[in-house]
Coordinates of C-alpha atoms in Angstrom, one line a residue:
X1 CA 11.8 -10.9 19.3
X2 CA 8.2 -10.2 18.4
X3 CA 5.1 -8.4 19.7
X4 CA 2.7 -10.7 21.4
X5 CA 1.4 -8.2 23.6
X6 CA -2.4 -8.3 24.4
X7 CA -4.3 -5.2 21.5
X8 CA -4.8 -1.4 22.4
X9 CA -8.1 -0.8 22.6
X10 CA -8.9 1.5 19.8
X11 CA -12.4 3.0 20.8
X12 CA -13.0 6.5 18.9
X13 CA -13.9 8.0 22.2
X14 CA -11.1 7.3 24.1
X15 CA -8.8 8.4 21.3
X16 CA -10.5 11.8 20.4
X17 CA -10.4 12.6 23.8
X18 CA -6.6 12.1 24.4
X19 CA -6.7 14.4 21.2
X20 CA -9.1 17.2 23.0
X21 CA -6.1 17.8 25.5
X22 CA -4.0 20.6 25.8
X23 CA -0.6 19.1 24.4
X24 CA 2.5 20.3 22.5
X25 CA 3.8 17.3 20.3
X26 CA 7.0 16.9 19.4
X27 CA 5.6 15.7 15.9
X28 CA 2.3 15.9 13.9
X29 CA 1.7 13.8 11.0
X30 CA -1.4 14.3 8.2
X31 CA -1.7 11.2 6.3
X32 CA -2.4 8.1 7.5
X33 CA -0.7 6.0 4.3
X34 CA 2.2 4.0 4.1
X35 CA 4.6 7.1 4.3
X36 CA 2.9 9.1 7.2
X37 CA 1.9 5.6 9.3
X38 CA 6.1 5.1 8.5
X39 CA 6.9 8.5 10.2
X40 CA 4.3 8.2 13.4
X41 CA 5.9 4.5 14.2
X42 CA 9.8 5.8 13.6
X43 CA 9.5 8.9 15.5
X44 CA 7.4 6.9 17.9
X45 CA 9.9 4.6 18.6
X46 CA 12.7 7.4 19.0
X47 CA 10.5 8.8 22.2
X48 CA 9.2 11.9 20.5
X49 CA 5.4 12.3 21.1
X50 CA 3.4 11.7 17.9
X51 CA -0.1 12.5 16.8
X52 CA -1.6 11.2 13.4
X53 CA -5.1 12.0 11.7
X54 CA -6.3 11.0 8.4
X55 CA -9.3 12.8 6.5
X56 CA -10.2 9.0 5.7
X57 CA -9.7 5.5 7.2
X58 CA -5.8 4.2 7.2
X59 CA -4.3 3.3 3.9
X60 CA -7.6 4.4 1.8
X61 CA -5.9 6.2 -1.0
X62 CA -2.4 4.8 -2.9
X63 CA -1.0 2.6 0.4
X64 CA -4.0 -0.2 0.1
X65 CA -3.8 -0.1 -4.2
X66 CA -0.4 -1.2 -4.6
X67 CA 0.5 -4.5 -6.9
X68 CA 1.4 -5.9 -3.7
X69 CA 5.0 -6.4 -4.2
X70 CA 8.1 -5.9 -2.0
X71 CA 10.7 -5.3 -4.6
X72 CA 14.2 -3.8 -5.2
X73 CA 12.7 -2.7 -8.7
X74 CA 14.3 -4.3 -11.5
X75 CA 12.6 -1.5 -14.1
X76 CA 14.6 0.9 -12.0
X77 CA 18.1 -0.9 -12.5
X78 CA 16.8 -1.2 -16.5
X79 CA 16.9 2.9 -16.2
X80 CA 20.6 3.0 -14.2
X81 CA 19.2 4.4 -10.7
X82 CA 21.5 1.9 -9.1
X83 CA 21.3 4.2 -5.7
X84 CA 17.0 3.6 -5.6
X85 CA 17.8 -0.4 -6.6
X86 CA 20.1 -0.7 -3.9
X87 CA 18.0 1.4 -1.0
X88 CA 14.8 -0.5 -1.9
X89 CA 16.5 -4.2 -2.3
X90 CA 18.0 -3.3 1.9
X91 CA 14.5 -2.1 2.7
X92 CA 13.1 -5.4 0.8
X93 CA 14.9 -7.3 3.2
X94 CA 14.0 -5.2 6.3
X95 CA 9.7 -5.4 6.0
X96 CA 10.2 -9.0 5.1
X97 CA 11.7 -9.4 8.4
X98 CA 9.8 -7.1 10.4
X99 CA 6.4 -8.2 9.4
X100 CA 6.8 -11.6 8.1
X101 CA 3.2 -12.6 8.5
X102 CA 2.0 -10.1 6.4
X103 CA 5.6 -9.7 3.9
X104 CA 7.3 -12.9 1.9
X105 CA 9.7 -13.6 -0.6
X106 CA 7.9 -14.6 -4.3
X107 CA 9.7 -16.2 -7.1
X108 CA 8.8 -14.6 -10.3
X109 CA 9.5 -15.8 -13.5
X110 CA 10.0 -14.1 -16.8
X111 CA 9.2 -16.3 -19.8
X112 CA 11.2 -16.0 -22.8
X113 CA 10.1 -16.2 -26.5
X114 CA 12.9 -14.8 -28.3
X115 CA 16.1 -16.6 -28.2
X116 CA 18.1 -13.7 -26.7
X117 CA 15.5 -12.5 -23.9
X118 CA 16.7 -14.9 -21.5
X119 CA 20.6 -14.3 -21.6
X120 CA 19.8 -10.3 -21.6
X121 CA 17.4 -10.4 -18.9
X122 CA 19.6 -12.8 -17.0
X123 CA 22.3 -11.2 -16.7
X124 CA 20.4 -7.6 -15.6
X125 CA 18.9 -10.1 -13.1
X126 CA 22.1 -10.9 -12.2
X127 CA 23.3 -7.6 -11.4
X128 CA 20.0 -7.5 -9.9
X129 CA 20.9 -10.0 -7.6
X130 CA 24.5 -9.0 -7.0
X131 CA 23.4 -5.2 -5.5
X132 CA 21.3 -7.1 -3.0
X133 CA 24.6 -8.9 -1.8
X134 CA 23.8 -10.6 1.8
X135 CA 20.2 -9.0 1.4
X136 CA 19.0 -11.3 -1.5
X137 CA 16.4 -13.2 -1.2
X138 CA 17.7 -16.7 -3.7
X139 CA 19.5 -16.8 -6.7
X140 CA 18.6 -16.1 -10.2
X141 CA 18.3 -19.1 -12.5
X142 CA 18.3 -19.9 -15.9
X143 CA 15.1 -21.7 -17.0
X144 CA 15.0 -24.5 -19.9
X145 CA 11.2 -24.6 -21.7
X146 CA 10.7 -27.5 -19.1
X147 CA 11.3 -26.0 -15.7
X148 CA 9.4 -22.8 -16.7
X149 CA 6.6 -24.2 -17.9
X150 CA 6.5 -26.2 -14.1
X151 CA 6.6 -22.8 -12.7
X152 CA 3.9 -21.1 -14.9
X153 CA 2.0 -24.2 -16.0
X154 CA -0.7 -22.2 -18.2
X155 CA 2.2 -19.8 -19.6
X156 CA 1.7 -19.6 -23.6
X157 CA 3.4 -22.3 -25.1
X158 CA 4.0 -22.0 -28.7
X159 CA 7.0 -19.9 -29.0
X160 CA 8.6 -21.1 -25.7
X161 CA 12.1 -20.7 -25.5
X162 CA 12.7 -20.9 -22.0
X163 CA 12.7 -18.3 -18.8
X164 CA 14.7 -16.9 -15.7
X165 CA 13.7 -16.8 -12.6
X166 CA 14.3 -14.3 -10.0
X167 CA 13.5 -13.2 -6.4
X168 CA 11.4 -10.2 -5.3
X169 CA 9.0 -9.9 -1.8
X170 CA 5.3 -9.5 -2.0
X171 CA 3.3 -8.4 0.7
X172 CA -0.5 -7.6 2.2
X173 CA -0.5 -3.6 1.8
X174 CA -3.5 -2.4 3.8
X175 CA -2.9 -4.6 7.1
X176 CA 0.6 -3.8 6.9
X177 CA -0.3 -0.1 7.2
X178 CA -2.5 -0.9 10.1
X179 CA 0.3 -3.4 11.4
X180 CA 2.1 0.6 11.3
X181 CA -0.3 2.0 12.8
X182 CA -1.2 0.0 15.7
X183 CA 2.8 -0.9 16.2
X184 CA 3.2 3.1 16.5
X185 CA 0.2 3.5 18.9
X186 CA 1.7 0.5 21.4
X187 CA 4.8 2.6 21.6
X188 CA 2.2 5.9 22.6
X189 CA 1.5 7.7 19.4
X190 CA -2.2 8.8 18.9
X191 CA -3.9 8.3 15.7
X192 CA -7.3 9.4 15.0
X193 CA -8.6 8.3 11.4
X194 CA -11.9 10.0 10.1
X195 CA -10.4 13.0 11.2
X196 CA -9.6 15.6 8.3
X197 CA -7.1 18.7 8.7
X198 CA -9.4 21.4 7.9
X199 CA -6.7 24.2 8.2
X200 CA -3.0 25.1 9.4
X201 CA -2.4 27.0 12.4
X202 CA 0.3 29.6 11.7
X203 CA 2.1 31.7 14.6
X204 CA 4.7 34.4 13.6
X205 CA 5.2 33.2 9.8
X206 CA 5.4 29.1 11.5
X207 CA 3.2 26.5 11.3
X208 CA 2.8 25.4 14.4
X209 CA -0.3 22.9 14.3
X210 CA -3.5 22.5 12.5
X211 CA -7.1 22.5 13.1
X212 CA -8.9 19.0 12.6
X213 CA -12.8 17.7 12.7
X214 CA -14.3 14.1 13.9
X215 CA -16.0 13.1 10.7
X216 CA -18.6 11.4 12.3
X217 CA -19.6 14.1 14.9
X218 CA -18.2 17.3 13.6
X219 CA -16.2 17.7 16.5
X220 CA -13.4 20.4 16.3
X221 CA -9.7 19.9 17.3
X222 CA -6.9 22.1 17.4
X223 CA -4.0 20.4 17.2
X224 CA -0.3 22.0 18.5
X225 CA 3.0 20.2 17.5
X226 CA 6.3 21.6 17.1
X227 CA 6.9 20.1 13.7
X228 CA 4.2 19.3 11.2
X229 CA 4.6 16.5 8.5
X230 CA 2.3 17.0 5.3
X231 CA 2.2 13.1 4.5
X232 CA -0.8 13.0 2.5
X233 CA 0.6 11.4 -1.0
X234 CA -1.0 12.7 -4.2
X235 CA -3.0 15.5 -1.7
X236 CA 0.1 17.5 -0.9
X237 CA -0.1 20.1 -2.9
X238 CA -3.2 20.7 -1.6
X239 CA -1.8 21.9 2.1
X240 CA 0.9 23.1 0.2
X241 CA -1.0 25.6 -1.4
X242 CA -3.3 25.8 2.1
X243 CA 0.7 27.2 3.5
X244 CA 1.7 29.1 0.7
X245 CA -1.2 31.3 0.7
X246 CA -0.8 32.1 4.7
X247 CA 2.5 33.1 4.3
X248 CA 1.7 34.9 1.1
X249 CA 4.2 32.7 -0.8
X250 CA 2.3 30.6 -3.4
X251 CA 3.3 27.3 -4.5
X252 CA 4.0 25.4 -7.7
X253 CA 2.2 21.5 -7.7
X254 CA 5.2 19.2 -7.3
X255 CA 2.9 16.0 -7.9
X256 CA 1.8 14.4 -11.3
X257 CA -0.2 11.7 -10.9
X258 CA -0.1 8.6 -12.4
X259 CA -2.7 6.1 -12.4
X260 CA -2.0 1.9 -12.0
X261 CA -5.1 -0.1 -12.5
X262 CA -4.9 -3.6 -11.4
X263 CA -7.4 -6.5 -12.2
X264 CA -8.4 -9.7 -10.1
X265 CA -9.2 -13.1 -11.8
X266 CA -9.3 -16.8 -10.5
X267 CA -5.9 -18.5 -9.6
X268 CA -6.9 -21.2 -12.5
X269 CA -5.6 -18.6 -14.5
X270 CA -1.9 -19.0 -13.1
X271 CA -2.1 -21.4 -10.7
X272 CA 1.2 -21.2 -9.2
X273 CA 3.1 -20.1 -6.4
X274 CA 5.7 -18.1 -9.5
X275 CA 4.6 -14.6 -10.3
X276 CA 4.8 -14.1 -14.1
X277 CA 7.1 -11.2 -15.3
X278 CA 7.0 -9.4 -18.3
X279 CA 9.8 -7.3 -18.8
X280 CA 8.5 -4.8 -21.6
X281 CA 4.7 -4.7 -22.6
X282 CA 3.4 -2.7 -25.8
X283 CA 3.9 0.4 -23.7
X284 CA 7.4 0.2 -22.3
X285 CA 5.7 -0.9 -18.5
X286 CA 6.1 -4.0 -16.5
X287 CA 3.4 -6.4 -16.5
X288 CA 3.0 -8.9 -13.9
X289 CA 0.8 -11.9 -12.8
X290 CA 1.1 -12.3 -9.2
X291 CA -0.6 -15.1 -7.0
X292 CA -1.7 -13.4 -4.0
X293 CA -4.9 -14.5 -1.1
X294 CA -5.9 -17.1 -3.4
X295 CA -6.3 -15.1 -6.6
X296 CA -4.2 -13.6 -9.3
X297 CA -3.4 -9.9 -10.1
X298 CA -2.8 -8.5 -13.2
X299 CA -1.3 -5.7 -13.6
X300 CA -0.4 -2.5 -14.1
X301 CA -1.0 0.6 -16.0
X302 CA 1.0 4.2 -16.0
X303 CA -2.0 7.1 -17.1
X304 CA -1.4 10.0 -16.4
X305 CA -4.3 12.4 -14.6
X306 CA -5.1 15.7 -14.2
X307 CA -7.5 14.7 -11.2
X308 CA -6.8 13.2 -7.4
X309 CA -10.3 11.6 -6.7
X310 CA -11.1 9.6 -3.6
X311 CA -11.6 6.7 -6.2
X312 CA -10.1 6.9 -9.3
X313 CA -12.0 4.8 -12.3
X314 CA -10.3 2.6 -15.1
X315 CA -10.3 3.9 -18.1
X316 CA -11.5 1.2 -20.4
X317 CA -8.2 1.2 -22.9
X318 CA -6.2 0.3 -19.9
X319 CA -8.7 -2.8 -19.1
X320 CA -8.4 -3.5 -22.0
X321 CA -4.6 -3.3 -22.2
X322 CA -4.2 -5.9 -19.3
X323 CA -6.7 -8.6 -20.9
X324 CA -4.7 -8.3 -24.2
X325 CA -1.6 -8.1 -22.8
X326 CA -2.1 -11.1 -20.6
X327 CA -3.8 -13.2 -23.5
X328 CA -0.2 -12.9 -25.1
X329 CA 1.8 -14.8 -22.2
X330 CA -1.1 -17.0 -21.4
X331 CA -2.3 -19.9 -22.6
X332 CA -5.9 -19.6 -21.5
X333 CA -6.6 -15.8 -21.3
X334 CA -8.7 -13.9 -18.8
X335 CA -11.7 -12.3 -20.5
X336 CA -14.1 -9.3 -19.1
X337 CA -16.4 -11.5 -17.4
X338 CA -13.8 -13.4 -15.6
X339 CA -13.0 -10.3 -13.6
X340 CA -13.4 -10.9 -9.7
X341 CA -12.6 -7.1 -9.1
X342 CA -10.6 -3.9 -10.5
X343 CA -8.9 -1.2 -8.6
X344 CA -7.1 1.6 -9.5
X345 CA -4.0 3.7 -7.1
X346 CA -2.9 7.2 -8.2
X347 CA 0.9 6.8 -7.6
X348 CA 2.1 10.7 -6.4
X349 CA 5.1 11.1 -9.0
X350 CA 7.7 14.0 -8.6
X351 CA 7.8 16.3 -11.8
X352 CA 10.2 18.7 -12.3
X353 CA 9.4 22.1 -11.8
X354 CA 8.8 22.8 -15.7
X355 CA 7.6 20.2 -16.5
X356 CA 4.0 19.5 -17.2
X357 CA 3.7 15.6 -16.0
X358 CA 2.4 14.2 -19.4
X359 CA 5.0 11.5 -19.6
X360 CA 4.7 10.1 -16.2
X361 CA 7.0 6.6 -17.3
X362 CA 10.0 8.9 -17.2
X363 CA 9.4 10.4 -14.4
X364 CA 11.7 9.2 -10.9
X365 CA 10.0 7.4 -8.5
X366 CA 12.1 8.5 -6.1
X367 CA 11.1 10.3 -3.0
X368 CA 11.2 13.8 -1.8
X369 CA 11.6 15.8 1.0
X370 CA 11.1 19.5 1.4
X371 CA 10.5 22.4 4.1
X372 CA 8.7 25.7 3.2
X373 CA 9.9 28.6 5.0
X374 CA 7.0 28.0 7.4
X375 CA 8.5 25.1 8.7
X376 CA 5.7 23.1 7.2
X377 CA 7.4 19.3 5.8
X378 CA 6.6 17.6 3.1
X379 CA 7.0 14.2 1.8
X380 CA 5.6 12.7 -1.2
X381 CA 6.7 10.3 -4.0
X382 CA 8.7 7.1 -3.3
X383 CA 7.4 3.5 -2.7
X384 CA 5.8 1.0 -0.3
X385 CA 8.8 -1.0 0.0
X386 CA 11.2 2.4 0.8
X387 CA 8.3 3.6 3.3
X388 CA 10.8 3.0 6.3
X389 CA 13.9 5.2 5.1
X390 CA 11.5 7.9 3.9
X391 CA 10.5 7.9 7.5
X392 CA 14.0 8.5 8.5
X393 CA 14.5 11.0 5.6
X394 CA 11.9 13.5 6.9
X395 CA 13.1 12.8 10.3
X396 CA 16.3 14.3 9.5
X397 CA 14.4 17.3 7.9
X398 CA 12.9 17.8 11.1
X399 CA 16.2 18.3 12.6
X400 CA 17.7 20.2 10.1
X401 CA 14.6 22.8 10.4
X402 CA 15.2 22.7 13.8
X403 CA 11.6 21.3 14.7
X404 CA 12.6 18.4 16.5
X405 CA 16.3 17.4 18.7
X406 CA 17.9 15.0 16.9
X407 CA 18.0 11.5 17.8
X408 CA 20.0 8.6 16.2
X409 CA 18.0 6.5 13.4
X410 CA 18.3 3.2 12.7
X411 CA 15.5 2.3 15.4
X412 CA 12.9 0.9 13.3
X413 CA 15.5 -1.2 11.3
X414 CA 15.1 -4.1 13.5
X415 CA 11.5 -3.4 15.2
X416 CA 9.0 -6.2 14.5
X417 CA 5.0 -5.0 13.9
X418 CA 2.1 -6.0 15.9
X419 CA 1.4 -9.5 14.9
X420 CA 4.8 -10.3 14.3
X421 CA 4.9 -14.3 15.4
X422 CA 8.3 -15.7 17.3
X423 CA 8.5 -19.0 14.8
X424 CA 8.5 -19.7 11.2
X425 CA 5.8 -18.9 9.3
X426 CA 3.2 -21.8 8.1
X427 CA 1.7 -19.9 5.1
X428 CA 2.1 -17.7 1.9
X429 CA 1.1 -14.5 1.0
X430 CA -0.8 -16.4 -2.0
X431 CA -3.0 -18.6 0.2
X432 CA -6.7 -17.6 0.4
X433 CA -7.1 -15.4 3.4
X434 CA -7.4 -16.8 6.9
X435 CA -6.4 -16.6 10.5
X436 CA -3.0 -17.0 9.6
X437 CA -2.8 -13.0 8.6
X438 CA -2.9 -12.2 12.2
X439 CA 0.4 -13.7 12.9
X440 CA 1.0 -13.4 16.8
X441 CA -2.6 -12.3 17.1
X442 CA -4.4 -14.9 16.2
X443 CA -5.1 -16.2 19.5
X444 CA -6.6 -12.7 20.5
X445 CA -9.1 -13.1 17.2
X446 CA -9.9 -16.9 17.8
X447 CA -11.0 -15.8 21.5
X448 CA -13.7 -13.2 20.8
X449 CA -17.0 -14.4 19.7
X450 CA -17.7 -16.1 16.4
X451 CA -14.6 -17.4 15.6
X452 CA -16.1 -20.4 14.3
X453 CA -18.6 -18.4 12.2
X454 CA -17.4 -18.0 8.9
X455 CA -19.1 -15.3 7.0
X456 CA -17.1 -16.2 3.7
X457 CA -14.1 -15.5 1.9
X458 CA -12.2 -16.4 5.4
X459 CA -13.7 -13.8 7.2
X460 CA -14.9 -14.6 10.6
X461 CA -17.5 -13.3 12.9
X462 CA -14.8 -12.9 15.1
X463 CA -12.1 -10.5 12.7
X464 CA -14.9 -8.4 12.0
X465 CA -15.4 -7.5 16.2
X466 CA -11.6 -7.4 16.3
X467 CA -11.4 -4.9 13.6
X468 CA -14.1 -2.8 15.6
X469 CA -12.0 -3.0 18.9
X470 CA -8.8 -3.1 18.0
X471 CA -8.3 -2.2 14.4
X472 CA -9.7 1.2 14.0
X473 CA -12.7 -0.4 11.6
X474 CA -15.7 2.2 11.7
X475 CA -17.2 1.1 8.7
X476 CA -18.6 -1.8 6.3
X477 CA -15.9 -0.5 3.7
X478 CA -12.9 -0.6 6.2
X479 CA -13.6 -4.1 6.9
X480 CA -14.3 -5.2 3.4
X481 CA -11.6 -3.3 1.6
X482 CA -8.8 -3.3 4.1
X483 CA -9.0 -5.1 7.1
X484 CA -10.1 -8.1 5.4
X485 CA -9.3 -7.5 1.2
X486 CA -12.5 -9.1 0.2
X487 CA -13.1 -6.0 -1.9
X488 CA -10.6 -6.4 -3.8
X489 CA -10.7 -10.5 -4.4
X490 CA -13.9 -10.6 -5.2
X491 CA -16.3 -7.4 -5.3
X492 CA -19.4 -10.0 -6.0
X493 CA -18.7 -11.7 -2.8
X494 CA -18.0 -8.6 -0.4
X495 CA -21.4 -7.1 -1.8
X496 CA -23.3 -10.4 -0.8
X497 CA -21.4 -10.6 3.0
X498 CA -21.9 -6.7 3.7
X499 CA -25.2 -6.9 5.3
X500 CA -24.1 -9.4 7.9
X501 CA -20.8 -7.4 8.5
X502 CA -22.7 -4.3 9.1
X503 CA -24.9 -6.0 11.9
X504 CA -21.6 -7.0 13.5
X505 CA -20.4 -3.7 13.4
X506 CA -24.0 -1.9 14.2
X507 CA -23.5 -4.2 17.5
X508 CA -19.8 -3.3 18.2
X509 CA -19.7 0.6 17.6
X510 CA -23.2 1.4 17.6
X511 CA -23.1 3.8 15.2
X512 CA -23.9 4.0 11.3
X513 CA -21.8 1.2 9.4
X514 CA -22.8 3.2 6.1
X515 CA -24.0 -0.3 4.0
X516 CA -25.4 1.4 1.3
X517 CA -22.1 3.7 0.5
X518 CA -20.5 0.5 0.6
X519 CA -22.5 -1.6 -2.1
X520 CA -22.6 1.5 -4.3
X521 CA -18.6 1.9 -4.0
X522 CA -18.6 -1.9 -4.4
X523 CA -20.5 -1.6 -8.0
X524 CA -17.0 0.3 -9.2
X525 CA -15.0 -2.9 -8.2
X526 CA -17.2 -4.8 -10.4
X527 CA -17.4 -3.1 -13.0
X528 CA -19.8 -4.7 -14.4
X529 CA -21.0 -2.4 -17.1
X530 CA -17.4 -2.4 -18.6

């Protein structure tokens, strides 16, 4: 099965009409990330009516600033939360199905320099391996100095004892999101992006909708639903707060934020279809090296902030951190001008009630799922990879509140994304970017005009009109950071294209591409005063 169906049209006015109408929805979704696009497509596909609106474009915040892996979480199984292994190693094996041009299996390898490292992390890996059962992805292996140094050919040498090799899922986060959104609109869900919830609507102590404005016209919206879904990832204590006070029962923030900064080099750096693993760096996280569009991310830091900014800085130490942490596994290391781009995600952590967030490494990644006594849900916490059973999780919160009539889950389990292509697939997640990322599509892309007109970094004349008619791209940035991930390969490169995407999209939409936001948001990705 797969969706080879010609696009939906997504042009704005056609979609903030439908929204103008007069319309109870079953559900209403704020947050347009990997959790909130996950609810819109389930209870899509179940046949309850769905809108969406995001203050921003599609996956801006957390969902597009992930280290791009689809993984069971071996830290996790280190800390004993067999139940969060086990849920995320299924769901692992789901979105690799489900979206298989955009989702993959990756070998990783974790290189050994001390003679017990690779019987200890072996046999975890093993275990690792034996809670995915029929769901695993390939066997774990013991590695001789030989074989791992094939796999990570510029791994540090001196002091090699040997490896293991395991099996994990990696993954393109933005266009998946958008591979969410669009699969949930084919199946008559509305989603408006641009489009910030500027207040609840409350009737008799329940929420029963929320106001919303066009960001781009100032257009007002109310919007009535008889369930409402506060999706909106580090933000929701923010509406939170916005329902406590109209119901005159404040709220305690249930988010600590936790900051991940991620850095891009060349793939001469690792060049290898392995990811590198690092079990345990200098401050008790993970570190990886994964190949992914033709570069290498490394990767990633746990800071805890006090802030929830649009976009979050590095701090230098963590830079820092990476490059010296790296230059300890690798034989030639990456240095500060060998940086093609840095981003940073705010991961929404769960504290405890009393406690103040400062030691966000112990704090669960597990999701959560609450109801104020306004009816109001909220989700927040969790992972890309589990996005699809936190769907189903608030879902069932829906009918336990009595928002919504139940209806069996399970739909989504087996329900391939837009772009989902019938065959095997012919490339990796690790290739440079191309054609290939549209799956099913590509035929749809190739026929538009410019398909032959590479503007660089495989981006062609041609994606950049389809994200204008079919991908919800208003802006320079959404094509640059998310639609295409130029932005974050190379920040150099997407600041020398953006002038000729901007006359592509002045042409398509007509409106204001906003270039010079874009360059000046592009100067953080550089970085080049660090």
């Amino acid at each position: 099965m797969t969706n080879v169906s010609a696009p939906l049209s997504t042009q704005r006015s056609d979609l903030l009409d439908r929204l103008a109408q007069p319309h109870v929805y079953d559900l209403a979704v704020i947050g347009g990330g990997a959790t909130g696009l996950g609810v819109a497509l389930d209870a899509a596909a179940r046949g309850f009516s769905v809108v969406l609106v995001d203050s921003h474009d599609f996956a801006k915040g957390t969902s597009s600033r992930a280290t791009k892996l689809v993984h069971g979480g071996v830290r996790y199984l280190a800390q004993g939360n067999i139940s969060l292994v086990r849920e995320a190693l299924h769901e692992r094996t789901t979105l690799l199905s489900n979206a298989p041009h955009l989702a993959q299996p990756l070998a990783f390898v974790m290189p050994s320099y001390r003679c017990w490292e690779t019987p200890f992390y072996g046999i975890g890996l093993t275990m690792y391996d034996a809670l995915a059962g029929k769901a695993g992805l390939g066997s774990t292996q013991f590695l001789g100095r030989e074989r791992t140094l094939q796999c990570l050919p510029t791994a540090r040498q001196d002091g090699l004892k040997g490896g293991v090799k395991y099996w994990d899922g990696q993954f393109d986060d933005a266009r998946l999101a958008l591979a969410l959104a669009r699969t949930a609109a084919a199946r008559g869900a509305l989603l408006v992006n641009y489009c910030p919830a500027k207040k609840l609507v409350h009737e008799g102590g329940r929420v029963t909708g929320f106001e919303c404005e066009d960001a781009e016209t100032g257009r007002s919206f109310t919007v009535r639903a008889r369930c409402v879904v506060n999706a909106t990832g580090v933000w929701v204590d923010g509406l939170r707060q916005m329902d406590g006070e109209a119901i005159g029962k404040p709220v305690k923030p249930m988010v600590a934020p936790s900051q991940g900064v991620h850095i891009v080099v060349d793939r001469e750096f690792l060049p290898s279809d392995h990811a590198l693993m690092v079990p345990k760096t200098a401050d008790g996280r993970v570190l990886f090296a994964v190949p992914w569009l033709g570069k290498v991310i490394l990767g990633t830091t746990d800071s805890p902030r006090q802030d929830v900014v649009r976009e979050p800085l590095p701090f230098k130490e963590e830079v820092a951190f990476i490059l010296n942490e790296s230059a300890r596994y690798l034989s030639r290391a990456p240095k500060q001008e060998d940086i093609r781009s840095i981003w940073v995600g705010l991961r929404p952590l769960v504290k405890p009630q009393d406690d103040d967030g400062g030691n966000t490494k112990s704090i669960s990644r597990e999701h959560i799922v609450l109801a104020s006594r306004s009816g109001l849900v909220t989700v927040t916490g969790g992972k890309w990879t589990t996005y699809r059973a936190m769907a189903e999780d608030v879902l069932q919160k829906c009918f336990d509140t009595g928002g919504l009539p139940p209806k069996a889950a399970g739909i989504t389990n087996q329900l391939p994304l837009v772009g989902s292509p019938a065959g095997a697939v012919q490339h990796s997640i690790s290739d440079a970017p191309g054609i290939h990322l549209y799956g099913a599509e590509a035929a749809a892309v190739a026929a538009l005009p410019g398909s032959a007109k590479e503007l660089g970094g495989g981006l062609t004349e041609a994606m950049v009109r389809f994200a204008a008619q079919f991908e919800y791209a208003r802006t320079v940035e959404d094509v640059l950071a998310r639609r295409s991930r130029l932005l974050f390969l190379d920040a150099r490169k997407a600041i020398d294209m953006a002038p000729a995407v901007a006359g592509i999209l002045q042409e398509e939409l007509g409106i204001d591409p906003q270039l010079p936001a874009f360059l000046a948001l592009a100067q953080q990705y550089l970085r080049p005063e660090m």
